[in-house]
Coordinates of C-alpha atoms in Angstrom, one line a residue:
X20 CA 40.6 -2.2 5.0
X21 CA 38.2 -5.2 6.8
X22 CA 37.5 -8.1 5.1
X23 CA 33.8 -7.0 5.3
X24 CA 34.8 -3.5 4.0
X25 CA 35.9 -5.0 0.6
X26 CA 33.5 -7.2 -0.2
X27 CA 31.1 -4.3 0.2
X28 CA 32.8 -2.4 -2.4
X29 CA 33.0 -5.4 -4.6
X30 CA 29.4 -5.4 -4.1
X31 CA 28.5 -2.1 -5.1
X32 CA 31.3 -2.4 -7.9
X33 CA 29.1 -5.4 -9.5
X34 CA 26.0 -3.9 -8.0
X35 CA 26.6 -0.5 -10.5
X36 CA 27.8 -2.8 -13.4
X37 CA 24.3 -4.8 -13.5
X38 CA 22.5 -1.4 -13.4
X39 CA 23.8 0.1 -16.0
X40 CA 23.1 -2.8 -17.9
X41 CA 19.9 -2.8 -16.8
X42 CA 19.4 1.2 -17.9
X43 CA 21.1 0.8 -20.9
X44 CA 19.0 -2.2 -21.7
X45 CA 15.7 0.0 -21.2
X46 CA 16.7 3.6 -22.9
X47 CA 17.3 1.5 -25.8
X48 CA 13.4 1.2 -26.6
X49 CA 12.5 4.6 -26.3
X50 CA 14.1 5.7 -30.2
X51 CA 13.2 2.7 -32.0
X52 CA 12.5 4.0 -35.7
X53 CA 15.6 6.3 -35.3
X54 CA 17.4 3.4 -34.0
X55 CA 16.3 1.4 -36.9
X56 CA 17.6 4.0 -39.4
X57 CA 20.8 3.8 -38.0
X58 CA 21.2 0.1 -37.5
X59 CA 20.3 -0.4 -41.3
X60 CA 23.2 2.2 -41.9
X61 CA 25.3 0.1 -40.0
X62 CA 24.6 -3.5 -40.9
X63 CA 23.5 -5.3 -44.3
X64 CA 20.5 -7.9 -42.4
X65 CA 17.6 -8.6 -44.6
X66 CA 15.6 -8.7 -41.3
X67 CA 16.8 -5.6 -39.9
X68 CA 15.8 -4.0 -43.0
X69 CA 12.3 -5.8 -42.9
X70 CA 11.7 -3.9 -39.7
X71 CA 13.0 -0.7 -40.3
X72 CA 10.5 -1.3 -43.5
X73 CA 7.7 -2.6 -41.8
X74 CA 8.1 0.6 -39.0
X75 CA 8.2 3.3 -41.4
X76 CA 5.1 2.0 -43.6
X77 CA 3.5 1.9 -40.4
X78 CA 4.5 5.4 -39.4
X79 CA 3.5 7.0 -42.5
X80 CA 0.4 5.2 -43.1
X81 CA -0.9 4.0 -39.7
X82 CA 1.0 5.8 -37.4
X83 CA -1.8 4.4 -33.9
X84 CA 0.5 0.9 -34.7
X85 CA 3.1 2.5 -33.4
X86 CA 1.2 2.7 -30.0
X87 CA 2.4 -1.2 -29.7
X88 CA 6.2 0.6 -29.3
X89 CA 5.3 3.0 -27.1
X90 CA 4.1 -0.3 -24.6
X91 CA 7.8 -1.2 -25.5
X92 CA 9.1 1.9 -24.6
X93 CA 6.7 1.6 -20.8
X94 CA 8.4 -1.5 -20.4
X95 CA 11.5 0.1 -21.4
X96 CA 10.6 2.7 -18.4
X97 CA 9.9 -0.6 -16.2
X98 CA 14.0 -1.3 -16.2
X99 CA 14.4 2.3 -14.9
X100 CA 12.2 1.5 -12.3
X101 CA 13.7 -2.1 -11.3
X102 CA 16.8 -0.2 -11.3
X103 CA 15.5 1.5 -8.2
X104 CA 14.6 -1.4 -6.4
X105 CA 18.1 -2.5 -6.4
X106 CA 19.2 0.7 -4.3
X107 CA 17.6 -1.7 -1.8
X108 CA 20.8 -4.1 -1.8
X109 CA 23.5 -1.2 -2.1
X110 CA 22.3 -0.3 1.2
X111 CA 21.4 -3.7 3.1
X112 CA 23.2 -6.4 0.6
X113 CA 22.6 -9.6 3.3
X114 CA 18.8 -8.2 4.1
X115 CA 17.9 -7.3 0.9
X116 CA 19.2 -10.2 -1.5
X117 CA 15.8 -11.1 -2.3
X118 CA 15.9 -8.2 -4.8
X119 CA 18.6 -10.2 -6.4
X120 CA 16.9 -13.7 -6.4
X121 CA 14.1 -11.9 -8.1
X122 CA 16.0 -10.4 -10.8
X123 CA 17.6 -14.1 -11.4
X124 CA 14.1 -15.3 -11.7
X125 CA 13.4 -12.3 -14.0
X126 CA 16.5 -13.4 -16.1
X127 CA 15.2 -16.8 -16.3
X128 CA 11.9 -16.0 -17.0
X129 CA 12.8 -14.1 -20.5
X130 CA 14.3 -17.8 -22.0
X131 CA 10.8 -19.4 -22.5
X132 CA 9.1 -15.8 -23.1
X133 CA 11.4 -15.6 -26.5
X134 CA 11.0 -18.9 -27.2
X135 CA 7.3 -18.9 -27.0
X136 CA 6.2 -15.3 -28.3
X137 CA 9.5 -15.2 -31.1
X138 CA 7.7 -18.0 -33.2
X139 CA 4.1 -16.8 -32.7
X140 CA 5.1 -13.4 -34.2
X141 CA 7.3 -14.7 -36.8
X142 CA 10.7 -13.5 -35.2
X143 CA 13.5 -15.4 -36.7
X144 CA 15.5 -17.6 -34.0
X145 CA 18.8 -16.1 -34.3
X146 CA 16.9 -12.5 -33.0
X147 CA 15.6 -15.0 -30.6
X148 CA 18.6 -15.8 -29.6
X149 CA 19.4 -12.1 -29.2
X150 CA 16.9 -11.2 -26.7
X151 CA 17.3 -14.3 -24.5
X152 CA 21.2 -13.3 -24.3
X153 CA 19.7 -10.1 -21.8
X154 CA 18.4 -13.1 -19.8
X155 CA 21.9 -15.1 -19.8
X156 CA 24.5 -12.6 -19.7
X157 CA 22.0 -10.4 -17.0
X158 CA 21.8 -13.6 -14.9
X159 CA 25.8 -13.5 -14.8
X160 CA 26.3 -10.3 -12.7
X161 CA 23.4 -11.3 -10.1
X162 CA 25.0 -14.6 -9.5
X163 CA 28.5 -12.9 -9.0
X164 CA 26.5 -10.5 -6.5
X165 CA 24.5 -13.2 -4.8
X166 CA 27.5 -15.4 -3.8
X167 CA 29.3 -12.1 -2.7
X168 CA 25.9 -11.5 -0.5
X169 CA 25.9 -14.7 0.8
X170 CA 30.1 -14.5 1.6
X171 CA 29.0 -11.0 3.6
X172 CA 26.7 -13.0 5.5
X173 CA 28.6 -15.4 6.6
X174 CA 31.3 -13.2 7.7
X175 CA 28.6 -11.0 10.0
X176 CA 27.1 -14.4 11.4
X177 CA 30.5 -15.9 12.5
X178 CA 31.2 -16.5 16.1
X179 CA 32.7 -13.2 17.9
X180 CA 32.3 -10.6 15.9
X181 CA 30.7 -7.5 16.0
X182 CA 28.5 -6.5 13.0
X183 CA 29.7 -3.1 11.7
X184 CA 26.8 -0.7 10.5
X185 CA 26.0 -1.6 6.5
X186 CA 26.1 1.7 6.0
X187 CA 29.7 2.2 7.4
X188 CA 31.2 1.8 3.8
X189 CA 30.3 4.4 1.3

């Protein structure tokens, strides 16, 4: 196997772990009173129980509130359909790394997004903390798959060689 050939691989290998992340991140939204229920099941937190609370006073008594977790759950679909953008680098990693840069950005971007709208709506910082981890630990992955990117391309730009087909390399 090339040189080129396994870096692909361990490009598509990365490439599959980030979107499962990334999915797994999003269907998570979609059941969030269930997922509540069994959270508070699970775990003894005070603020855990303050939601599941607070989500099941609003469901029985103004259930339209819960329209604000249905926008949680369409963002929720929005990972779904990042995810597809990214079948962008498994077939042209070098020419379609910009869809990787973005997603870093996108990482990046949820740091001052928790630490601006966790205090204005009261979130503790610890669950702070929680949601920018998605931003730190999905950063990790991309920056693994970037410098692999950037390794590929340097190996089709170098003096003599013919570039094989991307596509060569299921």
């Amino acid at each position: 196997m090339s040189e080129r050939s396994a870096l692909l691989r361990r490009i598509r290998a990365w490439l599959a772990l980030f979107l499962v992340c990334l999915v797994l991140s999003g269907l998570t939204a979609f059941p969030l009173v269930s997922e509540l229920h069994w959270a508070n099941a699970l775990v003894d937190n005070e603020w855990l129980r303050r939601v599941g609370d607070g989500l099941e006073r609003a469901d029985s008594e103004y259930p339209f509130l819960l329209y604000g977790t249905d926008w949680l759950a369409f963002a929720a679909f929005a990972h779904l359909v990042i995810a597809v953008f990214f079948y962008g680098v498994h077939r042209d990693p070098v020419r379609n790394i910009w869809i990787v840069e973005a997603g870093m950005i996108a990482c990046a971007g949820i740091i001052p997004l928790a630490l601006i709208c966790g205090p204005v709506r009261g979130i503790p910082f610890s669950w702070s903390l929680i949601d920018m981890s998605f931003g730190v630990f999905g950063v990790i992955p991309l920056l693994v798959l970037r410098r692999m990117i950037k390794r590929l391309e340097a190996l089709q730009a170098e003096p003599g060689r013919t570039p094989e087909p991307v596509g060569a390399v299921a």
